[in-house]
Short mmCIF file of C-alpha atoms in Angstrom, two decimals:
data_model
loop_
_atom_site.label_atom_id
_atom_site.label_comp_id
_atom_site.label_asym_id
_atom_site.label_seq_id
_atom_site.Cartn_x
_atom_site.Cartn_y
_atom_site.Cartn_z
CA UNK A 322 20.76 -49.20 -8.42
CA UNK A 323 24.35 -48.67 -9.56
CA UNK A 324 26.36 -50.56 -6.98
CA UNK A 325 28.98 -48.86 -4.81
CA UNK A 326 31.00 -51.10 -2.50
CA UNK A 327 31.67 -50.21 1.12
CA UNK A 328 35.26 -49.20 0.41
CA UNK A 329 34.24 -46.82 -2.38
CA UNK A 330 31.64 -45.20 -0.09
CA UNK A 331 34.61 -43.88 1.93
CA UNK A 332 36.42 -42.60 -1.14
CA UNK A 333 37.53 -38.96 -1.28
CA UNK A 334 37.79 -37.09 -4.56
CA UNK A 335 41.35 -36.74 -5.91
CA UNK A 336 42.54 -34.97 -9.04
CA UNK A 337 43.56 -38.30 -10.50
CA UNK A 338 39.85 -39.27 -10.48
CA UNK A 339 38.94 -36.56 -12.99
CA UNK A 340 39.23 -38.62 -16.18
CA UNK A 341 37.19 -41.43 -14.64
CA UNK A 342 34.43 -39.05 -13.56
CA UNK A 343 34.38 -37.25 -16.90
CA UNK A 344 33.56 -40.60 -18.52
CA UNK A 345 30.85 -41.21 -15.92
CA UNK A 346 29.42 -37.76 -16.61
CA UNK A 347 29.33 -38.39 -20.36
CA UNK A 348 27.10 -41.38 -19.75
CA UNK A 349 24.90 -39.61 -17.20
CA UNK A 350 24.44 -36.62 -19.52
CA UNK A 351 22.58 -38.87 -21.97
CA UNK A 352 19.79 -39.49 -19.47
CA UNK A 353 16.34 -38.32 -20.53
CA UNK A 354 15.74 -37.33 -16.90
CA UNK A 355 18.57 -34.79 -16.62
CA UNK A 356 17.20 -31.34 -15.82
CA UNK A 357 17.71 -28.19 -17.90
CA UNK A 358 16.92 -25.45 -15.35
CA UNK A 359 17.53 -27.15 -11.99
CA UNK A 360 20.90 -27.54 -10.31
CA UNK A 361 21.88 -31.21 -10.40
CA UNK A 362 24.97 -33.25 -9.46
CA UNK A 363 27.72 -33.42 -12.04
CA UNK A 364 28.09 -37.08 -10.97
CA UNK A 365 26.98 -39.15 -7.99
CA UNK A 366 24.57 -37.97 -5.33
CA UNK A 367 23.40 -34.51 -4.29
CA UNK A 368 21.34 -33.72 -1.22
CA UNK A 369 21.12 -30.68 1.13
CA UNK A 370 21.84 -27.14 -0.10
CA UNK A 371 24.68 -25.57 1.89
CA UNK A 372 26.43 -22.21 2.21
CA UNK A 373 23.82 -20.24 0.27
CA UNK A 374 24.87 -16.58 0.09
CA UNK A 375 25.56 -13.56 -2.13
CA UNK A 376 29.12 -12.25 -2.48
CA UNK A 377 31.15 -10.38 -5.12
CA UNK A 378 28.10 -9.79 -7.30
CA UNK A 379 27.28 -13.49 -7.52
CA UNK A 380 25.02 -15.95 -5.79
CA UNK A 381 26.93 -18.86 -4.31
CA UNK A 382 25.22 -22.17 -3.62
CA UNK A 383 26.93 -25.29 -2.34
CA UNK A 384 25.46 -28.74 -1.89
CA UNK A 385 26.17 -32.03 -0.18
CA UNK A 386 27.88 -34.25 -2.72
CA UNK A 387 29.23 -37.78 -3.01
CA UNK A 388 31.00 -38.01 -6.39
CA UNK A 389 31.21 -41.78 -6.90
CA UNK A 390 27.63 -43.04 -7.02
CA UNK A 391 23.97 -42.52 -6.04
CA UNK A 392 24.58 -43.31 -2.36
CA UNK A 393 25.23 -41.35 0.84
CA UNK A 394 28.97 -41.95 0.92
CA UNK A 395 31.76 -39.67 2.14
CA UNK A 396 30.27 -36.19 1.83
CA UNK A 397 31.99 -33.29 0.05
CA UNK A 398 30.70 -29.80 -0.77
CA UNK A 399 30.21 -28.83 -4.43
CA UNK A 400 30.01 -25.19 -5.62
CA UNK A 401 27.78 -23.51 -8.20
CA UNK A 402 27.35 -19.79 -8.90
CA UNK A 403 24.75 -17.61 -10.57
CA UNK A 404 24.30 -13.94 -11.49
CA UNK A 405 20.52 -14.12 -11.16
CA UNK A 406 19.43 -17.38 -9.44
CA UNK A 407 18.25 -18.65 -12.84
CA UNK A 408 21.46 -19.37 -14.74
CA UNK A 409 23.92 -21.60 -12.85
CA UNK A 410 27.54 -22.54 -13.54
CA UNK A 411 29.44 -25.52 -12.14
CA UNK A 412 32.58 -24.45 -10.24
CA UNK A 413 33.90 -27.71 -8.82
CA UNK A 414 34.42 -29.23 -5.40
CA UNK A 415 34.59 -26.75 -2.53
CA UNK A 416 35.22 -28.65 0.70
CA UNK A 417 36.97 -32.00 0.78
CA UNK A 418 36.91 -34.14 3.95
CA UNK A 419 40.65 -33.83 4.59
CA UNK A 420 40.73 -32.76 8.24
CA UNK A 421 40.79 -34.71 11.48
CA UNK A 422 37.31 -33.63 12.51
CA UNK A 423 35.70 -34.55 9.17
CA UNK A 424 37.08 -38.06 8.70
CA UNK A 425 33.55 -39.28 7.94
CA UNK A 426 32.51 -36.33 5.80
CA UNK A 427 31.92 -32.59 5.47
CA UNK A 428 28.29 -32.43 6.51
CA UNK A 429 25.78 -29.63 6.05
CA UNK A 430 26.24 -26.03 7.07
CA UNK A 431 25.72 -22.43 6.06
CA UNK A 432 27.65 -19.31 5.11
CA UNK A 433 27.87 -15.62 5.77
CA UNK A 434 29.80 -13.16 3.60
CA UNK A 435 31.66 -10.05 4.71
CA UNK A 436 33.57 -7.99 2.18
CA UNK A 437 35.11 -10.34 -0.36
CA UNK A 438 35.22 -13.30 2.02
CA UNK A 439 32.67 -16.07 2.55
CA UNK A 440 32.75 -17.76 5.96
CA UNK A 441 31.37 -21.28 6.25
CA UNK A 442 30.10 -22.97 9.40
CA UNK A 443 29.56 -26.69 8.85
CA UNK A 444 29.43 -30.00 10.66
CA UNK A 445 32.49 -32.20 10.62
CA UNK A 446 31.30 -35.78 10.85
CA UNK A 447 34.06 -37.23 13.04
CA UNK A 448 34.22 -40.78 14.34
CA UNK A 449 36.81 -41.87 16.88
CA UNK A 450 38.78 -45.13 16.89
CA UNK A 451 35.71 -46.92 18.30
CA UNK A 452 33.49 -45.51 15.50
CA UNK A 453 31.66 -43.30 18.01
CA UNK A 454 30.38 -40.13 16.35
CA UNK A 455 31.60 -36.86 17.87
CA UNK A 456 30.29 -34.01 15.71
CA UNK A 457 32.26 -30.76 15.61
CA UNK A 458 31.10 -27.49 14.06
CA UNK A 459 33.91 -26.28 11.82
CA UNK A 460 34.94 -23.08 10.03
CA UNK A 461 36.26 -22.53 6.51
CA UNK A 462 36.65 -19.46 4.33
CA UNK A 463 36.57 -18.70 0.62
CA UNK A 464 38.64 -15.81 -0.75
CA UNK A 465 37.79 -14.94 -4.33
CA UNK A 466 36.45 -17.94 -6.21
CA UNK A 467 38.94 -20.69 -5.49
CA UNK A 468 41.00 -20.15 -2.31
CA UNK A 469 39.47 -22.28 0.43
CA UNK A 470 41.04 -22.27 3.89
CA UNK A 471 39.99 -24.34 6.89
CA UNK A 472 40.40 -23.19 10.49
CA UNK A 473 42.70 -25.31 12.63
CA UNK A 474 40.28 -25.55 15.56
CA UNK A 475 36.54 -26.24 15.70
CA UNK A 476 34.13 -23.38 16.27
CA UNK A 477 32.01 -25.56 18.55
CA UNK A 478 32.91 -28.88 20.17
CA UNK A 479 30.35 -31.60 21.00
CA UNK A 480 27.90 -30.62 23.72
CA UNK A 481 27.98 -33.54 26.15
CA UNK A 482 24.49 -32.74 27.46
CA UNK A 483 23.01 -33.88 24.14
CA UNK A 484 23.31 -37.02 22.04
CA UNK A 485 25.77 -37.41 19.17
CA UNK A 486 23.18 -35.85 16.85
CA UNK A 487 24.28 -32.21 16.63
CA UNK A 488 24.51 -30.81 13.11
CA UNK A 489 23.62 -28.31 10.38
CA UNK A 490 24.77 -24.96 11.86
CA UNK A 491 22.98 -21.92 10.49
CA UNK A 492 25.07 -18.80 11.05
CA UNK A 493 23.33 -15.41 11.08
CA UNK A 494 24.23 -11.87 12.08
CA UNK A 495 21.70 -10.03 14.23
CA UNK A 496 22.64 -6.48 15.23
CA UNK A 497 26.32 -6.67 16.23
CA UNK A 498 26.37 -10.33 17.23
CA UNK A 499 26.72 -13.61 15.39
CA UNK A 500 24.47 -16.54 16.22
CA UNK A 501 24.55 -20.19 15.27
CA UNK A 502 21.33 -22.20 15.37
CA UNK A 503 22.15 -25.90 15.54
CA UNK A 504 19.91 -28.92 15.02
CA UNK A 505 20.18 -31.45 17.84
CA UNK A 506 18.64 -34.25 19.86
CA UNK A 507 18.42 -34.12 23.65
CA UNK A 508 19.01 -37.06 25.99
CA UNK A 509 15.26 -37.74 25.97
CA UNK A 510 15.57 -38.23 22.19
CA UNK A 511 13.55 -35.12 21.35
CA UNK A 512 14.40 -32.76 18.51
CA UNK A 513 15.64 -29.36 19.69
CA UNK A 514 17.51 -26.29 18.42
CA UNK A 515 20.65 -25.13 20.23
CA UNK A 516 21.79 -21.50 20.15
CA UNK A 517 25.38 -20.22 20.29
CA UNK A 518 26.67 -16.65 20.00
CA UNK A 519 29.89 -14.69 19.53
CA UNK A 520 31.00 -11.17 18.67
CA UNK A 521 33.44 -12.71 16.17
CA UNK A 522 32.86 -15.25 13.45
CA UNK A 523 36.25 -16.79 14.08
CA UNK A 524 36.28 -17.61 17.79
CA UNK A 525 34.77 -17.48 21.30
CA UNK A 526 31.45 -19.14 20.56
CA UNK A 527 29.37 -19.50 23.72
CA UNK A 528 26.47 -21.85 24.31
CA UNK A 529 23.35 -19.87 25.26
CA UNK A 530 20.92 -22.78 25.60
CA UNK A 531 17.98 -24.38 23.82
CA UNK A 532 15.57 -22.31 21.81
CA UNK A 533 12.24 -22.56 23.63
CA UNK A 534 9.29 -22.65 21.24
CA UNK A 535 6.01 -21.94 23.00
CA UNK A 536 3.51 -24.74 22.55
CA UNK A 537 6.25 -27.22 21.62
CA UNK A 538 7.85 -27.81 25.01
CA UNK A 539 8.38 -31.51 24.19
CA UNK A 540 10.48 -30.72 21.15
CA UNK A 541 9.90 -31.64 17.53
CA UNK A 542 9.88 -35.37 16.85
CA UNK A 543 13.15 -37.09 17.67
CA UNK A 544 15.55 -34.79 15.77
CA UNK A 545 15.71 -31.33 14.24
CA UNK A 546 17.79 -30.84 11.10
CA UNK A 547 18.65 -27.74 9.09
CA UNK A 548 17.30 -24.95 11.35
CA UNK A 549 17.04 -21.49 9.80
CA UNK A 550 15.89 -18.12 11.12
CA UNK A 551 14.63 -15.40 8.78
CA UNK A 552 13.32 -11.87 9.21
CA UNK A 553 10.61 -11.33 6.60
CA UNK A 554 9.02 -7.92 6.88
CA UNK A 555 8.12 -7.45 10.55
CA UNK A 556 7.93 -11.17 11.22
CA UNK A 557 10.43 -13.73 12.44
CA UNK A 558 10.23 -17.07 10.65
CA UNK A 559 11.66 -20.31 12.03
CA UNK A 560 12.32 -22.92 9.33
CA UNK A 561 13.53 -26.45 10.06
CA UNK A 562 13.26 -30.13 9.15
CA UNK A 563 12.01 -32.21 12.10
CA UNK A 564 12.26 -35.99 11.98
CA UNK A 565 9.60 -38.15 13.61
CA UNK A 566 6.52 -35.97 13.02
CA UNK A 567 3.35 -38.05 12.78
CA UNK A 568 1.00 -37.62 9.79
CA UNK A 569 -2.12 -35.53 10.41
CA UNK A 570 -4.94 -35.97 7.87
CA UNK A 571 -3.54 -34.50 4.63
CA UNK A 572 -0.40 -33.09 6.23
CA UNK A 573 3.07 -34.44 7.10
CA UNK A 574 2.64 -37.51 4.92
CA UNK A 575 6.26 -37.82 3.81
CA UNK A 576 8.72 -39.82 5.88
CA UNK A 577 10.46 -36.55 6.77
CA UNK A 578 9.04 -33.06 6.33
CA UNK A 579 10.19 -29.45 6.37
CA UNK A 580 8.17 -26.89 8.30
CA UNK A 581 7.92 -23.27 9.36
CA UNK A 582 6.56 -21.15 12.19
CA UNK A 583 5.81 -17.42 11.94
CA UNK A 584 6.16 -15.50 15.19
CA UNK A 585 8.49 -13.49 17.39
CA UNK A 586 12.09 -14.40 18.29
CA UNK A 587 13.43 -13.09 21.62
CA UNK A 588 17.14 -13.83 21.84
CA UNK A 589 17.44 -12.47 25.38
CA UNK A 590 15.11 -15.16 26.69
CA UNK A 591 15.84 -17.65 23.87
CA UNK A 592 12.12 -17.86 23.17
CA UNK A 593 10.22 -18.15 19.91
CA UNK A 594 6.52 -17.33 20.24
CA UNK A 595 4.54 -18.62 17.23
CA UNK A 596 1.55 -16.76 15.83
CA UNK A 597 -0.04 -20.03 14.73
CA UNK A 598 0.53 -23.76 14.26
CA UNK A 599 3.47 -25.40 12.53
CA UNK A 600 2.97 -25.58 8.75
CA UNK A 601 4.55 -27.67 6.01
CA UNK A 602 6.69 -25.68 3.60
CA UNK A 603 5.86 -27.94 0.68
CA UNK A 604 2.78 -30.15 0.36
CA UNK A 605 4.16 -32.43 -2.32
CA UNK A 606 6.19 -35.64 -2.23
CA UNK A 607 9.84 -34.64 -2.52
CA UNK A 608 11.22 -31.69 -0.56
CA UNK A 609 13.68 -31.44 2.34
CA UNK A 610 16.45 -29.44 4.04
CA UNK A 611 15.57 -25.93 2.80
CA UNK A 612 18.11 -23.17 3.31
CA UNK A 613 17.72 -19.42 2.86
CA UNK A 614 20.50 -17.23 1.50
CA UNK A 615 22.30 -15.45 4.33
CA UNK A 616 23.07 -12.37 2.26
CA UNK A 617 20.27 -11.11 0.10
CA UNK A 618 20.14 -8.23 -2.37
CA UNK A 619 16.33 -8.22 -2.21
CA UNK A 620 14.82 -6.38 0.75
CA UNK A 621 11.25 -7.57 0.26
CA UNK A 622 11.72 -11.34 0.60
CA UNK A 623 13.94 -14.23 1.64
CA UNK A 624 15.54 -16.47 -0.98
CA UNK A 625 15.35 -20.25 -0.50
CA UNK A 626 16.60 -23.46 -2.11
CA UNK A 627 15.99 -27.05 -0.98
CA UNK A 628 16.87 -30.64 -1.79
CA UNK A 629 14.38 -32.07 -4.30
CA UNK A 630 14.23 -35.33 -2.35
CA UNK A 631 13.72 -36.86 1.08
CA UNK A 632 16.15 -38.85 3.29
CA UNK A 633 15.78 -42.63 3.04
CA UNK A 634 13.77 -42.36 -0.18
CA UNK A 635 15.05 -44.06 -3.31
CA UNK A 636 14.75 -42.85 -6.89
CA UNK A 637 15.46 -46.04 -8.88
CA UNK A 638 15.38 -44.65 -12.45
CA UNK A 639 18.35 -42.31 -11.92
CA UNK A 640 19.92 -44.46 -9.19
CA UNK A 641 20.32 -47.13 -11.86
CA UNK A 642 22.04 -44.57 -14.08
CA UNK A 643 24.51 -43.72 -11.31
CA UNK A 644 23.26 -40.31 -10.15
CA UNK A 645 20.66 -38.94 -7.73
CA UNK A 646 19.14 -35.67 -6.59
CA UNK A 647 18.48 -32.08 -7.66
CA UNK A 648 17.88 -28.72 -6.05
CA UNK A 649 14.43 -27.18 -6.21
CA UNK A 650 13.88 -24.10 -8.32
CA UNK A 651 14.84 -21.11 -6.17
CA UNK A 652 11.90 -19.52 -4.35
CA UNK A 653 11.10 -16.12 -2.88
CA UNK A 654 9.48 -16.13 0.56
CA UNK A 655 7.07 -13.40 1.63
CA UNK A 656 4.35 -13.10 4.24
CA UNK A 657 0.81 -12.12 3.29
CA UNK A 658 -2.12 -12.12 5.66
CA UNK A 659 -0.11 -13.98 8.28
CA UNK A 660 0.87 -16.79 5.91
CA UNK A 661 4.15 -17.69 4.21
CA UNK A 662 3.96 -17.47 0.42
CA UNK A 663 6.51 -19.04 -1.93
CA UNK A 664 6.89 -17.92 -5.52
CA UNK A 665 9.39 -18.72 -8.28
CA UNK A 666 12.34 -16.37 -8.08
CA UNK A 667 11.89 -13.15 -10.03
CA UNK A 668 13.16 -13.25 -13.58
CA UNK A 669 11.93 -16.78 -14.25
CA UNK A 670 10.22 -15.46 -17.40
CA UNK A 671 13.68 -15.62 -18.99
CA UNK A 672 13.21 -19.39 -19.09
CA UNK A 673 10.23 -19.13 -21.41
CA UNK A 674 11.12 -19.90 -25.01
CA UNK A 675 8.04 -20.34 -27.21
CA UNK A 676 4.39 -20.17 -26.27
CA UNK A 677 3.17 -23.49 -27.61
CA UNK A 678 -0.52 -22.70 -27.31
CA UNK A 679 -3.32 -21.27 -25.22
CA UNK A 680 -6.48 -23.12 -24.28
CA UNK A 681 -9.68 -21.59 -22.91
CA UNK A 682 -12.49 -22.99 -20.81
CA UNK A 683 -11.08 -26.49 -20.55
CA UNK A 684 -10.92 -27.25 -24.25
CA UNK A 685 -9.05 -30.42 -25.21
CA UNK A 686 -5.44 -29.50 -25.87
CA UNK A 687 -3.76 -32.77 -26.78
CA UNK A 688 -4.29 -32.37 -30.51
CA UNK A 689 -2.63 -28.97 -30.51
CA UNK A 690 0.59 -30.53 -29.26
CA UNK A 691 0.33 -33.50 -31.64
CA UNK A 692 0.16 -35.73 -28.60
CA UNK A 693 3.39 -34.45 -27.07
CA UNK A 694 3.84 -33.18 -23.53
CA UNK A 695 7.04 -31.08 -23.53
CA UNK A 696 9.71 -32.60 -21.29
CA UNK A 697 10.55 -29.13 -20.04
CA UNK A 698 7.82 -26.51 -19.78
CA UNK A 699 6.12 -23.79 -17.78
CA UNK A 700 2.33 -24.00 -17.55
CA UNK A 701 0.07 -21.18 -16.37
CA UNK A 702 -3.55 -21.86 -15.40
CA UNK A 703 -5.77 -19.06 -14.22
CA UNK A 704 -9.31 -17.93 -13.63
CA UNK A 705 -10.67 -16.29 -10.50
CA UNK A 706 -13.79 -18.45 -10.66
CA UNK A 707 -12.46 -21.91 -11.49
CA UNK A 708 -15.16 -24.60 -11.31
CA UNK A 709 -13.00 -27.67 -11.89
CA UNK A 710 -9.70 -28.86 -13.25
CA UNK A 711 -8.54 -32.19 -14.62
CA UNK A 712 -5.00 -31.95 -15.97
CA UNK A 713 -3.01 -35.03 -16.98
CA UNK A 714 0.71 -34.69 -17.69
CA UNK A 715 2.77 -37.47 -19.28
CA UNK A 716 -0.17 -39.82 -19.86
CA UNK A 717 0.07 -42.81 -22.19
CA UNK A 718 -3.13 -42.18 -24.15
CA UNK A 719 -6.02 -39.76 -24.49
CA UNK A 720 -8.72 -41.66 -22.66
CA UNK A 721 -7.68 -44.03 -19.90
CA UNK A 722 -4.19 -43.25 -18.59
CA UNK A 723 -3.92 -40.28 -16.27
CA UNK A 724 -0.13 -39.92 -16.02
CA UNK A 725 0.69 -37.29 -13.41
CA UNK A 726 -2.79 -36.10 -12.51
CA UNK A 727 -3.72 -32.68 -11.11
CA UNK A 728 -7.38 -32.18 -10.20
CA UNK A 729 -9.61 -29.66 -8.43
CA UNK A 730 -13.32 -29.42 -7.63
CA UNK A 731 -14.86 -26.14 -6.51
CA UNK A 732 -17.59 -27.96 -4.57
CA UNK A 733 -15.13 -29.61 -2.18
CA UNK A 734 -12.32 -27.05 -2.64
CA UNK A 735 -9.97 -30.03 -2.80
CA UNK A 736 -6.81 -29.89 -4.89
CA UNK A 737 -5.19 -33.26 -5.53
CA UNK A 738 -2.06 -34.50 -7.23
CA UNK A 739 -1.63 -38.20 -8.01
CA UNK A 740 1.32 -40.04 -9.55
CA UNK A 741 -0.04 -43.58 -9.10
CA UNK A 742 -0.66 -44.07 -12.83
CA UNK A 743 2.93 -43.47 -13.93
CA UNK A 744 4.99 -46.51 -14.87
CA UNK A 745 7.89 -45.67 -12.56
CA UNK A 746 6.52 -45.71 -9.02
CA UNK A 747 8.36 -44.03 -6.15
CA UNK A 748 8.26 -44.61 -2.39
CA UNK A 749 4.64 -45.80 -2.52
CA UNK A 750 4.64 -46.76 1.16
CA UNK A 751 4.20 -43.03 1.85
CA UNK A 752 1.29 -42.65 -0.54
CA UNK A 753 0.84 -41.82 -4.19
CA UNK A 754 -1.32 -38.72 -3.83
CA UNK A 755 -1.30 -35.43 -1.93
CA UNK A 756 -4.33 -33.24 -1.21
CA UNK A 757 -5.01 -29.70 0.00
CA UNK A 758 -8.27 -27.96 0.88
CA UNK A 759 -8.13 -24.50 -0.72
CA UNK A 760 -10.24 -22.38 1.61
CA UNK A 761 -10.46 -19.54 -0.91
CA UNK A 762 -10.75 -21.75 -3.96
CA UNK A 763 -8.41 -22.07 -6.93
CA UNK A 764 -7.53 -18.85 -8.74
CA UNK A 765 -4.19 -19.64 -10.39
CA UNK A 766 -1.53 -22.28 -10.80
CA UNK A 767 2.02 -22.11 -12.15
CA UNK A 768 3.51 -25.50 -13.01
CA UNK A 769 7.23 -25.92 -13.65
CA UNK A 770 8.15 -29.16 -15.43
CA UNK A 771 11.77 -30.16 -16.01
CA UNK A 772 12.13 -33.74 -17.31
CA UNK A 773 11.94 -35.48 -13.92
CA UNK A 774 10.48 -32.73 -11.74
CA UNK A 775 7.14 -31.00 -11.26
CA UNK A 776 6.70 -27.93 -9.02
CA UNK A 777 3.20 -26.49 -8.63
CA UNK A 778 2.72 -22.99 -7.22
CA UNK A 779 -0.93 -22.59 -6.23
CA UNK A 780 -2.73 -19.25 -5.90
CA UNK A 781 0.40 -17.14 -6.44
CA UNK A 782 2.39 -19.17 -3.92
CA UNK A 783 -0.14 -19.83 -1.16
CA UNK A 784 0.84 -23.50 -1.46
CA UNK A 785 3.59 -25.35 -3.30
CA UNK A 786 3.69 -29.05 -4.21
CA UNK A 787 6.90 -30.64 -5.48
CA UNK A 788 7.19 -34.08 -7.07
CA UNK A 789 9.81 -36.20 -8.77
CA UNK A 790 8.51 -38.14 -11.77
CA UNK A 791 10.23 -40.37 -14.32
CA UNK A 792 8.02 -40.63 -17.41
CA UNK A 793 8.84 -43.31 -19.96
CA UNK A 794 9.01 -42.75 -23.72
CA UNK A 795 5.40 -43.95 -23.98
CA UNK A 796 4.26 -41.37 -21.40
CA UNK A 797 4.29 -38.21 -23.49
CA UNK A 798 0.72 -36.89 -23.76
CA UNK A 799 -1.11 -34.02 -22.11
CA UNK A 800 -4.83 -33.56 -21.57
CA UNK A 801 -6.92 -30.94 -19.79
CA UNK A 802 -10.56 -30.71 -18.89
CA UNK A 803 -12.42 -28.32 -16.64
CA UNK A 804 -14.67 -25.29 -16.41
CA UNK A 805 -13.79 -21.60 -16.39
CA UNK A 806 -10.06 -22.19 -16.88
CA UNK A 807 -7.48 -20.69 -19.19
CA UNK A 808 -4.18 -22.45 -19.82
CA UNK A 809 -0.92 -21.48 -21.53
CA UNK A 810 2.18 -23.59 -22.06
CA UNK A 811 5.69 -22.41 -22.89
CA UNK A 812 8.71 -24.46 -23.80
CA UNK A 813 11.80 -23.47 -21.83
CA UNK A 814 15.39 -22.49 -22.43
CA UNK A 815 18.15 -24.42 -20.63
CA UNK A 816 19.72 -22.30 -17.90
CA UNK A 817 21.95 -24.67 -15.93
CA UNK A 818 25.48 -25.51 -17.03
CA UNK A 819 26.10 -29.26 -16.98
CA UNK A 820 29.84 -29.12 -17.69
CA UNK A 821 31.93 -31.84 -16.00
CA UNK A 822 33.87 -29.52 -13.67
CA UNK A 823 35.42 -31.27 -10.68
CA UNK A 824 38.15 -28.86 -9.59
CA UNK A 825 38.54 -25.10 -10.03
CA UNK A 826 41.52 -24.05 -12.15
CA UNK A 827 43.76 -23.07 -9.24
CA UNK A 828 42.73 -25.76 -6.76
#
């Protein structure tokens, strides 16, 4: 890993650092693992998405950012914008940890837009003279594209009835009131969600109490991070990232997971009544801290991004190059037959460049690509009566090496992904494969590959599996076998600006 000393971990971005970071970016940009259609850090480390909203005819996405290396140092917010959730432009740093209550970083939060103004609620990571953490929930605004203003006083001060772990405010407007849902840990070290309300974004936030989730009276693990509440159709959806959830057969196998519950939210009684059990949002290896856009021009779905990573995981190939992290491809959330479906955001077809080939009924496809697996591609597999699938991406040869393996057998209805055969191994203590039983069988699969990422949308979004991979130069082949399957592969156009922008023009 690129080393960052303890002093540099506390370093805040200054304009005088620009030339240094431009040189760092020039080196990073040469990496074969840089993405072409995923948002990625201009330098350093990226983690949680923040402040996701729509305002002034643009989508605004912010993310947790440490500019000076692939470590969780002093957190800033970085800003990117998009007209369509496909094409993204770097805009520069948004929030710098300059205030008293953010002396240890501008931590995660959310946004809500009204008129031409975006309002941010975020956690100020404040430590007193004894290094005791006292988290405050802070307010900032964005006028236009570049004028950031921070409120003088916190929106919410630390709640002394809970531990120091209070963070990640999600601000929403419901009817004529504003609510903040806050991840927290109670004194029994259980993960809970706190609820605050006000009739004004700017002031007078009152603590209503804990959100009671029926069937989960003992909380969720030891901490809840990144709570989110969405109205999708007639259903309320509670999304969050609990820490300390035990694995259960094929589920919850990552160190930390992100989950959802579909049900009914009653704000008068602060009760959420689930329709069914807690479900993982993503059944792959690398997914955490999802956030839905607070303003949404689409009435038929919610819009979600997430960190393409997991806390405490390491990603040595890019860590050694001095950068870490990406955002997932943006997803649309809908509910069908009582289940949450996730699909690539509409308009993704604009990414498709050339159809490289089609293959039918499991024919061998390696020869058609002259042995080359495209580093960036979209793959579509479909057949309503699939018997089996054996797809190997980024393998080293035709016969033995499996690369990143995707397999399915109709007899067992088991879908499996396995990255154990790749040269660069990642976080193997949490397993090298993931499996799902597809009760209704396999009918389709959309696979998005972008140099160091794989996202698999199964059965039109019934399940999603996300994985980071770091194929070597020798791992460049593709092979497919199976019965009753059709496959198409497209190369892709780049859609994400990777310009080294660190400050907006008027900052």
